[in-house]
């Protein structure tokens, strides 16, 4: 065992470094190392020879399980604990693993840099104008949404402006207009616009629907047969649990619903009307041939799984000629409205049905009309009814035939002179 090393700290360091490197005692002597490496052990002289040999590192402990089933994480960990060994100048070194980030596209210049940087932002989703003072973007938003952008005591608006370094101008409450975003950096304007769009989309999804696309089924012959159905049901099934006259639909408002919309100002209503006309030109005329669709309304079915606990009972509809043209019109209309952002996708296919009984109508058949001022639907607890007997007795009840000649943009909580929902726009087949 070597004796203690004396002298100054620098002398001790040079002595230890020289011993560790195995060189000729020079403190600057060092083995060449093309990569980051750490000495593992010194060569030991072999008896009877002058060539040094490397001590064989101890083998890794045996594993109780096959190496092939080890997880990738475990393999990565073992790579760190048992790194590869390399020999440089007769010495063995442990090669340290260095993780490098790969940038496969770093030589391409298809991204924005500098003040106008818009990386990771939907630059093509809206228009950002360059002005004398910087950049500007306009956002169309209905006035009922202004309060969500402003926030309590203006906190939301202030936070958006601070974090994006922009100025956001919002019209006065009740005044329809555009939200204007201005800033010196294009990226900041884009970020503010993106955040506002997310807020608007989030709050729009929480709004009760205001309009819906519908086929009217309120022709006199259908209304007459519906009233007959109501009379017979109350006569034969009134003793069944939950059955009452208040459950039945208003015969003047019998309809097929294609999809619901949230339209909060005249601009959005006009946008929906314009889209209806484009749909007529693009595919509706081709499907209908410019003629009304003859539909038969017959049979009843329930929505939920248990007929003894029914909430919605509806009449079934189908094309008299056996074709699927009605379904095609409905599905393609909804698909187009969903793509435009005016409607949310709920189902893969439109479920064509005419509601005849609904527990939401219970006890107060005028409740929907009374909610017109608030624009909110009732969230009272529903009381289901036993529809088993109704389904047995009226399984094939025939409500009649009807000529469907238009799709209407109907306004919720409203009535026109005929008693049907007020129409904001329509697509006529002929």
PDB file of N, CA, C and O in Angstrom, residues 52-113:
ATOM      1  N   UNK A  52       0.936  -4.908 -20.845  1.00  0.00           N
ATOM      2  CA  UNK A  52      -0.142  -4.836 -19.851  1.00  0.00           C
ATOM      3  C   UNK A  52      -1.399  -5.528 -20.371  1.00  0.00           C
ATOM      4  O   UNK A  52      -1.618  -5.628 -21.571  1.00  0.00           O
ATOM      5  N   UNK A  53      -2.202  -6.013 -19.469  1.00  0.00           N
ATOM      6  CA  UNK A  53      -3.497  -6.617 -19.830  1.00  0.00           C
ATOM      7  C   UNK A  53      -4.596  -5.923 -19.039  1.00  0.00           C
ATOM      8  O   UNK A  53      -4.356  -5.395 -17.966  1.00  0.00           O
ATOM      9  N   UNK A  54      -5.790  -6.001 -19.583  1.00  0.00           N
ATOM     10  CA  UNK A  54      -6.937  -5.353 -18.921  1.00  0.00           C
ATOM     11  C   UNK A  54      -7.642  -6.335 -18.009  1.00  0.00           C
ATOM     12  O   UNK A  54      -7.867  -7.485 -18.380  1.00  0.00           O
ATOM     13  N   UNK A  55      -7.964  -5.834 -16.838  1.00  0.00           N
ATOM     14  CA  UNK A  55      -8.727  -6.686 -15.921  1.00  0.00           C
ATOM     15  C   UNK A  55     -10.130  -6.878 -16.484  1.00  0.00           C
ATOM     16  O   UNK A  55     -10.759  -5.925 -16.914  1.00  0.00           O
ATOM     17  N   UNK A  56     -10.597  -8.086 -16.476  1.00  0.00           N
ATOM     18  CA  UNK A  56     -11.927  -8.372 -17.014  1.00  0.00           C
ATOM     19  C   UNK A  56     -12.985  -7.895 -16.030  1.00  0.00           C
ATOM     20  O   UNK A  56     -12.954  -8.253 -14.852  1.00  0.00           O
ATOM     21  N   UNK A  57     -13.920  -7.063 -16.489  1.00  0.00           N
ATOM     22  CA  UNK A  57     -14.953  -6.577 -15.559  1.00  0.00           C
ATOM     23  C   UNK A  57     -15.826  -7.728 -15.113  1.00  0.00           C
ATOM     24  O   UNK A  57     -16.044  -8.685 -15.871  1.00  0.00           O
ATOM     25  N   UNK A  58     -16.348  -7.656 -13.897  1.00  0.00           N
ATOM     26  CA  UNK A  58     -17.198  -8.753 -13.394  1.00  0.00           C
ATOM     27  C   UNK A  58     -18.449  -8.886 -14.245  1.00  0.00           C
ATOM     28  O   UNK A  58     -19.005  -7.887 -14.696  1.00  0.00           O
ATOM     29  N   UNK A  59     -18.871 -10.118 -14.492  1.00  0.00           N
ATOM     30  CA  UNK A  59     -20.083 -10.324 -15.309  1.00  0.00           C
ATOM     31  C   UNK A  59     -21.312  -9.808 -14.580  1.00  0.00           C
ATOM     32  O   UNK A  59     -21.357  -9.787 -13.348  1.00  0.00           O
ATOM     33  N   UNK A  60     -22.307  -9.356 -15.338  1.00  0.00           N
ATOM     34  CA  UNK A  60     -23.544  -8.889 -14.684  1.00  0.00           C
ATOM     35  C   UNK A  60     -24.244 -10.039 -13.990  1.00  0.00           C
ATOM     36  O   UNK A  60     -24.131 -11.191 -14.406  1.00  0.00           O
ATOM     37  N   UNK A  61     -24.937  -9.756 -12.919  1.00  0.00           N
ATOM     38  CA  UNK A  61     -25.664 -10.820 -12.202  1.00  0.00           C
ATOM     39  C   UNK A  61     -26.710 -11.444 -13.097  1.00  0.00           C
ATOM     40  O   UNK A  61     -27.316 -10.785 -13.944  1.00  0.00           O
ATOM     41  N   UNK A  62     -26.889 -12.747 -12.895  1.00  0.00           N
ATOM     42  CA  UNK A  62     -27.873 -13.459 -13.707  1.00  0.00           C
ATOM     43  C   UNK A  62     -29.270 -12.973 -13.382  1.00  0.00           C
ATOM     44  O   UNK A  62     -29.563 -12.578 -12.249  1.00  0.00           O
ATOM     45  N   UNK A  63     -30.136 -13.021 -14.402  1.00  0.00           N
ATOM     46  CA  UNK A  63     -31.517 -12.556 -14.213  1.00  0.00           C
ATOM     47  C   UNK A  63     -32.429 -13.766 -14.031  1.00  0.00           C
ATOM     48  O   UNK A  63     -32.262 -14.775 -14.709  1.00  0.00           O
ATOM     49  N   UNK A  64     -33.407 -13.644 -13.195  1.00  0.00           N
ATOM     50  CA  UNK A  64     -34.344 -14.757 -13.004  1.00  0.00           C
ATOM     51  C   UNK A  64     -35.361 -14.846 -14.130  1.00  0.00           C
ATOM     52  O   UNK A  64     -36.175 -15.734 -14.152  1.00  0.00           O
ATOM     53  N   UNK A  65     -35.349 -13.871 -15.083  1.00  0.00           N
ATOM     54  CA  UNK A  65     -36.299 -13.926 -16.191  1.00  0.00           C
ATOM     55  C   UNK A  65     -35.555 -13.673 -17.490  1.00  0.00           C
ATOM     56  O   UNK A  65     -34.497 -13.081 -17.510  1.00  0.00           O
ATOM     57  N   UNK A  66     -36.085 -14.092 -18.612  1.00  0.00           N
ATOM     58  CA  UNK A  66     -35.415 -13.880 -19.904  1.00  0.00           C
ATOM     59  C   UNK A  66     -35.263 -12.393 -20.179  1.00  0.00           C
ATOM     60  O   UNK A  66     -36.142 -11.597 -19.890  1.00  0.00           O
ATOM     61  N   UNK A  67     -34.152 -12.050 -20.774  1.00  0.00           N
ATOM     62  CA  UNK A  67     -33.867 -10.649 -21.045  1.00  0.00           C
ATOM     63  C   UNK A  67     -34.858 -10.070 -22.053  1.00  0.00           C
ATOM     64  O   UNK A  67     -35.140  -8.883 -22.065  1.00  0.00           O
ATOM     65  N   UNK A  68     -35.418 -10.933 -22.917  1.00  0.00           N
ATOM     66  CA  UNK A  68     -36.288 -10.433 -23.969  1.00  0.00           C
ATOM     67  C   UNK A  68     -37.605  -9.888 -23.434  1.00  0.00           C
ATOM     68  O   UNK A  68     -38.298  -9.150 -24.137  1.00  0.00           O
ATOM     69  N   UNK A  69     -37.986 -10.252 -22.214  1.00  0.00           N
ATOM     70  CA  UNK A  69     -39.255  -9.764 -21.683  1.00  0.00           C
ATOM     71  C   UNK A  69     -39.078  -8.507 -20.861  1.00  0.00           C
ATOM     72  O   UNK A  69     -40.033  -7.990 -20.319  1.00  0.00           O
ATOM     73  N   UNK A  70     -37.827  -8.029 -20.710  1.00  0.00           N
ATOM     74  CA  UNK A  70     -37.613  -6.807 -19.936  1.00  0.00           C
ATOM     75  C   UNK A  70     -38.226  -5.636 -20.671  1.00  0.00           C
ATOM     76  O   UNK A  70     -38.206  -5.565 -21.878  1.00  0.00           O
ATOM     77  N   UNK A  71     -38.771  -4.718 -19.938  1.00  0.00           N
ATOM     78  CA  UNK A  71     -39.411  -3.554 -20.548  1.00  0.00           C
ATOM     79  C   UNK A  71     -38.377  -2.608 -21.101  1.00  0.00           C
ATOM     80  O   UNK A  71     -37.203  -2.673 -20.757  1.00  0.00           O
ATOM     81  N   UNK A  72     -38.832  -1.740 -21.981  1.00  0.00           N
ATOM     82  CA  UNK A  72     -37.928  -0.751 -22.575  1.00  0.00           C
ATOM     83  C   UNK A  72     -37.366   0.162 -21.501  1.00  0.00           C
ATOM     84  O   UNK A  72     -36.201   0.546 -21.546  1.00  0.00           O
ATOM     85  N   UNK A  73     -38.171   0.492 -20.519  1.00  0.00           N
ATOM     86  CA  UNK A  73     -37.679   1.361 -19.445  1.00  0.00           C
ATOM     87  C   UNK A  73     -36.574   0.681 -18.663  1.00  0.00           C
ATOM     88  O   UNK A  73     -35.576   1.285 -18.299  1.00  0.00           O
ATOM     89  N   UNK A  74     -36.741  -0.627 -18.384  1.00  0.00           N
ATOM     90  CA  UNK A  74     -35.723  -1.350 -17.634  1.00  0.00           C
ATOM     91  C   UNK A  74     -34.434  -1.442 -18.446  1.00  0.00           C
ATOM     92  O   UNK A  74     -33.337  -1.313 -17.940  1.00  0.00           O
ATOM     93  N   UNK A  75     -34.576  -1.661 -19.768  1.00  0.00           N
ATOM     94  CA  UNK A  75     -33.383  -1.729 -20.600  1.00  0.00           C
ATOM     95  C   UNK A  75     -32.649  -0.399 -20.603  1.00  0.00           C
ATOM     96  O   UNK A  75     -31.425  -0.341 -20.575  1.00  0.00           O
ATOM     97  N   UNK A  76     -33.417   0.683 -20.656  1.00  0.00           N
ATOM     98  CA  UNK A  76     -32.789   2.003 -20.641  1.00  0.00           C
ATOM     99  C   UNK A  76     -32.042   2.228 -19.340  1.00  0.00           C
ATOM    100  O   UNK A  76     -30.939   2.770 -19.308  1.00  0.00           O
ATOM    101  N   UNK A  77     -32.642   1.773 -18.242  1.00  0.00           N
ATOM    102  CA  UNK A  77     -31.999   1.935 -16.938  1.00  0.00           C
ATOM    103  C   UNK A  77     -30.714   1.117 -16.866  1.00  0.00           C
ATOM    104  O   UNK A  77     -29.691   1.556 -16.348  1.00  0.00           O
ATOM    105  N   UNK A  78     -30.745  -0.100 -17.412  1.00  0.00           N
ATOM    106  CA  UNK A  78     -29.561  -0.948 -17.369  1.00  0.00           C
ATOM    107  C   UNK A  78     -28.457  -0.395 -18.265  1.00  0.00           C
ATOM    108  O   UNK A  78     -27.276  -0.592 -18.009  1.00  0.00           O
ATOM    109  N   UNK A  79     -28.830   0.301 -19.362  1.00  0.00           N
ATOM    110  CA  UNK A  79     -27.816   0.931 -20.191  1.00  0.00           C
ATOM    111  C   UNK A  79     -27.029   1.962 -19.408  1.00  0.00           C
ATOM    112  O   UNK A  79     -25.836   2.163 -19.631  1.00  0.00           O
ATOM    113  N   UNK A  80     -27.688   2.634 -18.491  1.00  0.00           N
ATOM    114  CA  UNK A  80     -27.005   3.628 -17.669  1.00  0.00           C
ATOM    115  C   UNK A  80     -26.122   2.960 -16.637  1.00  0.00           C
ATOM    116  O   UNK A  80     -24.992   3.382 -16.379  1.00  0.00           O
ATOM    117  N   UNK A  81     -26.611   1.885 -16.028  1.00  0.00           N
ATOM    118  CA  UNK A  81     -25.837   1.203 -14.994  1.00  0.00           C
ATOM    119  C   UNK A  81     -24.675   0.407 -15.568  1.00  0.00           C
ATOM    120  O   UNK A  81     -23.654   0.237 -14.917  1.00  0.00           O
ATOM    121  N   UNK A  82     -24.830  -0.119 -16.771  1.00  0.00           N
ATOM    122  CA  UNK A  82     -23.768  -0.897 -17.400  1.00  0.00           C
ATOM    123  C   UNK A  82     -23.478  -0.322 -18.790  1.00  0.00           C
ATOM    124  O   UNK A  82     -23.841  -0.905 -19.813  1.00  0.00           O
ATOM    125  N   UNK A  83     -22.821   0.811 -18.845  1.00  0.00           N
ATOM    126  CA  UNK A  83     -22.543   1.435 -20.138  1.00  0.00           C
ATOM    127  C   UNK A  83     -21.484   0.649 -20.890  1.00  0.00           C
ATOM    128  O   UNK A  83     -20.736  -0.143 -20.310  1.00  0.00           O
ATOM    129  N   UNK A  84     -21.361   0.857 -22.181  1.00  0.00           N
ATOM    130  CA  UNK A  84     -20.327   0.151 -22.962  1.00  0.00           C
ATOM    131  C   UNK A  84     -18.928   0.607 -22.568  1.00  0.00           C
ATOM    132  O   UNK A  84     -18.721   1.747 -22.147  1.00  0.00           O
ATOM    133  N   UNK A  85     -17.971  -0.296 -22.694  1.00  0.00           N
ATOM    134  CA  UNK A  85     -16.577  -0.012 -22.348  1.00  0.00           C
ATOM    135  C   UNK A  85     -15.761   0.126 -23.629  1.00  0.00           C
ATOM    136  O   UNK A  85     -15.971  -0.611 -24.595  1.00  0.00           O
ATOM    137  N   UNK A  86     -14.861   1.083 -23.622  1.00  0.00           N
ATOM    138  CA  UNK A  86     -13.976   1.267 -24.769  1.00  0.00           C
ATOM    139  C   UNK A  86     -12.537   1.313 -24.287  1.00  0.00           C
ATOM    140  O   UNK A  86     -12.248   1.708 -23.155  1.00  0.00           O
ATOM    141  N   UNK A  87     -11.625   0.888 -25.153  1.00  0.00           N
ATOM    142  CA  UNK A  87     -10.194   0.878 -24.831  1.00  0.00           C
ATOM    143  C   UNK A  87      -9.488   1.948 -25.652  1.00  0.00           C
ATOM    144  O   UNK A  87      -9.607   1.973 -26.892  1.00  0.00           O
ATOM    145  N   UNK A  88      -8.803   2.852 -24.981  1.00  0.00           N
ATOM    146  CA  UNK A  88      -8.071   3.936 -25.636  1.00  0.00           C
ATOM    147  C   UNK A  88      -6.666   3.967 -25.066  1.00  0.00           C
ATOM    148  O   UNK A  88      -6.482   4.158 -23.856  1.00  0.00           O
ATOM    149  N   UNK A  89      -5.695   3.774 -25.904  1.00  0.00           N
ATOM    150  CA  UNK A  89      -4.305   3.835 -25.459  1.00  0.00           C
ATOM    151  C   UNK A  89      -3.987   2.847 -24.367  1.00  0.00           C
ATOM    152  O   UNK A  89      -3.251   3.152 -23.432  1.00  0.00           O
ATOM    153  N   UNK A  90      -4.545   1.663 -24.444  1.00  0.00           N
ATOM    154  CA  UNK A  90      -4.277   0.648 -23.452  1.00  0.00           C
ATOM    155  C   UNK A  90      -5.057   0.818 -22.176  1.00  0.00           C
ATOM    156  O   UNK A  90      -4.813   0.101 -21.206  1.00  0.00           O
ATOM    157  N   UNK A  91      -5.996   1.718 -22.142  1.00  0.00           N
ATOM    158  CA  UNK A  91      -6.799   1.935 -20.938  1.00  0.00           C
ATOM    159  C   UNK A  91      -8.275   1.664 -21.267  1.00  0.00           C
ATOM    160  O   UNK A  91      -8.721   1.853 -22.396  1.00  0.00           O
ATOM    161  N   UNK A  92      -9.009   1.281 -20.276  1.00  0.00           N
ATOM    162  CA  UNK A  92     -10.428   0.984 -20.426  1.00  0.00           C
ATOM    163  C   UNK A  92     -11.236   2.149 -19.862  1.00  0.00           C
ATOM    164  O   UNK A  92     -10.994   2.599 -18.731  1.00  0.00           O
ATOM    165  N   UNK A  93     -12.177   2.617 -20.658  1.00  0.00           N
ATOM    166  CA  UNK A  93     -13.007   3.748 -20.234  1.00  0.00           C
ATOM    167  C   UNK A  93     -14.482   3.361 -20.313  1.00  0.00           C
ATOM    168  O   UNK A  93     -14.894   2.540 -21.145  1.00  0.00           O
ATOM    169  N   UNK A  94     -15.241   3.952 -19.440  1.00  0.00           N
ATOM    170  CA  UNK A  94     -16.693   3.805 -19.441  1.00  0.00           C
ATOM    171  C   UNK A  94     -17.270   4.919 -20.321  1.00  0.00           C
ATOM    172  O   UNK A  94     -17.060   6.103 -20.085  1.00  0.00           O
ATOM    173  N   UNK A  95     -18.026   4.561 -21.349  1.00  0.00           N
ATOM    174  CA  UNK A  95     -18.588   5.548 -22.270  1.00  0.00           C
ATOM    175  C   UNK A  95     -19.904   6.072 -21.711  1.00  0.00           C
ATOM    176  O   UNK A  95     -20.873   5.340 -21.557  1.00  0.00           O
ATOM    177  N   UNK A  96     -19.916   7.354 -21.383  1.00  0.00           N
ATOM    178  CA  UNK A  96     -21.132   7.959 -20.837  1.00  0.00           C
ATOM    179  C   UNK A  96     -22.154   8.176 -21.938  1.00  0.00           C
ATOM    180  O   UNK A  96     -21.820   8.627 -23.041  1.00  0.00           O
ATOM    181  N   UNK A  97     -23.430   7.850 -21.634  1.00  0.00           N
ATOM    182  CA  UNK A  97     -24.503   8.015 -22.611  1.00  0.00           C
ATOM    183  C   UNK A  97     -24.970   9.456 -22.613  1.00  0.00           C
ATOM    184  O   UNK A  97     -25.268  10.032 -21.568  1.00  0.00           O
ATOM    185  N   UNK A  98     -25.014  10.047 -23.780  1.00  0.00           N
ATOM    186  CA  UNK A  98     -25.476  11.425 -23.928  1.00  0.00           C
ATOM    187  C   UNK A  98     -26.671  11.426 -24.850  1.00  0.00           C
ATOM    188  O   UNK A  98     -26.586  11.003 -25.990  1.00  0.00           O
ATOM    189  N   UNK A  99     -27.828  11.883 -24.340  1.00  0.00           N
ATOM    190  CA  UNK A  99     -29.037  11.932 -25.140  1.00  0.00           C
ATOM    191  C   UNK A  99     -29.053  13.215 -25.960  1.00  0.00           C
ATOM    192  O   UNK A  99     -28.890  14.307 -25.432  1.00  0.00           O
ATOM    193  N   UNK A 100     -29.242  13.048 -27.244  1.00  0.00           N
ATOM    194  CA  UNK A 100     -29.287  14.202 -28.132  1.00  0.00           C
ATOM    195  C   UNK A 100     -30.667  14.283 -28.767  1.00  0.00           C
ATOM    196  O   UNK A 100     -31.266  13.260 -29.105  1.00  0.00           O
ATOM    197  N   UNK A 101     -31.182  15.494 -28.894  1.00  0.00           N
ATOM    198  CA  UNK A 101     -32.474  15.701 -29.531  1.00  0.00           C
ATOM    199  C   UNK A 101     -32.279  15.789 -31.028  1.00  0.00           C
ATOM    200  O   UNK A 101     -31.426  16.524 -31.510  1.00  0.00           O
ATOM    201  N   UNK A 102     -33.074  15.009 -31.733  1.00  0.00           N
ATOM    202  CA  UNK A 102     -32.986  15.024 -33.189  1.00  0.00           C
ATOM    203  C   UNK A 102     -33.980  16.024 -33.759  1.00  0.00           C
ATOM    204  O   UNK A 102     -35.124  16.119 -33.312  1.00  0.00           O
ATOM    205  N   UNK A 103     -33.534  16.790 -34.725  1.00  0.00           N
ATOM    206  CA  UNK A 103     -34.393  17.760 -35.400  1.00  0.00           C
ATOM    207  C   UNK A 103     -34.350  17.442 -36.900  1.00  0.00           C
ATOM    208  O   UNK A 103     -33.551  18.010 -37.642  1.00  0.00           O
ATOM    209  N   UNK A 104     -35.192  16.516 -37.323  1.00  0.00           N
ATOM    210  CA  UNK A 104     -35.104  16.052 -38.716  1.00  0.00           C
ATOM    211  C   UNK A 104     -35.383  17.126 -39.741  1.00  0.00           C
ATOM    212  O   UNK A 104     -34.984  17.016 -40.886  1.00  0.00           O
ATOM    213  N   UNK A 105     -36.080  18.205 -39.349  1.00  0.00           N
ATOM    214  CA  UNK A 105     -36.436  19.231 -40.322  1.00  0.00           C
ATOM    215  C   UNK A 105     -35.705  20.542 -40.052  1.00  0.00           C
ATOM    216  O   UNK A 105     -36.159  21.596 -40.474  1.00  0.00           O
ATOM    217  N   UNK A 106     -34.604  20.489 -39.304  1.00  0.00           N
ATOM    218  CA  UNK A 106     -33.993  21.744 -38.915  1.00  0.00           C
ATOM    219  C   UNK A 106     -33.370  22.479 -40.093  1.00  0.00           C
ATOM    220  O   UNK A 106     -33.133  23.676 -40.035  1.00  0.00           O
ATOM    221  N   UNK A 107     -33.108  21.766 -41.200  1.00  0.00           N
ATOM    222  CA  UNK A 107     -32.530  22.440 -42.343  1.00  0.00           C
ATOM    223  C   UNK A 107     -33.589  23.067 -43.235  1.00  0.00           C
ATOM    224  O   UNK A 107     -33.277  23.845 -44.126  1.00  0.00           O
ATOM    225  N   UNK A 108     -34.856  22.689 -43.014  1.00  0.00           N
ATOM    226  CA  UNK A 108     -35.926  23.262 -43.818  1.00  0.00           C
ATOM    227  C   UNK A 108     -36.339  24.609 -43.242  1.00  0.00           C
ATOM    228  O   UNK A 108     -36.347  24.810 -42.041  1.00  0.00           O
ATOM    229  N   UNK A 109     -36.722  25.505 -44.085  1.00  0.00           N
ATOM    230  CA  UNK A 109     -37.103  26.844 -43.659  1.00  0.00           C
ATOM    231  C   UNK A 109     -38.564  27.112 -44.017  1.00  0.00           C
ATOM    232  O   UNK A 109     -38.912  28.047 -44.716  1.00  0.00           O
ATOM    233  N   UNK A 110     -39.424  26.201 -43.527  1.00  0.00           N
ATOM    234  CA  UNK A 110     -40.843  26.359 -43.803  1.00  0.00           C
ATOM    235  C   UNK A 110     -41.598  26.837 -42.567  1.00  0.00           C
ATOM    236  O   UNK A 110     -42.761  26.574 -42.397  1.00  0.00           O
ATOM    237  N   UNK A 111     -40.899  27.523 -41.679  1.00  0.00           N
ATOM    238  CA  UNK A 111     -41.553  28.030 -40.489  1.00  0.00           C
ATOM    239  C   UNK A 111     -41.262  29.507 -40.376  1.00  0.00           C
ATOM    240  O   UNK A 111     -40.341  30.045 -40.972  1.00  0.00           O
ATOM    241  N   UNK A 112     -42.107  30.175 -39.545  1.00  0.00           N
ATOM    242  CA  UNK A 112     -41.989  31.626 -39.385  1.00  0.00           C
ATOM    243  C   UNK A 112     -41.050  31.946 -38.238  1.00  0.00           C
ATOM    244  O   UNK A 112     -41.013  31.245 -37.230  1.00  0.00           O
ATOM    245  N   UNK A 113     -40.290  32.983 -38.370  1.00  0.00           N
ATOM    246  CA  UNK A 113     -39.413  33.426 -37.292  1.00  0.00           C
ATOM    247  C   UNK A 113     -39.543  34.921 -37.142  1.00  0.00           C
ATOM    248  O   UNK A 113     -40.046  35.618 -38.013  1.00  0.00           O
TER     249      UNK A 113
END
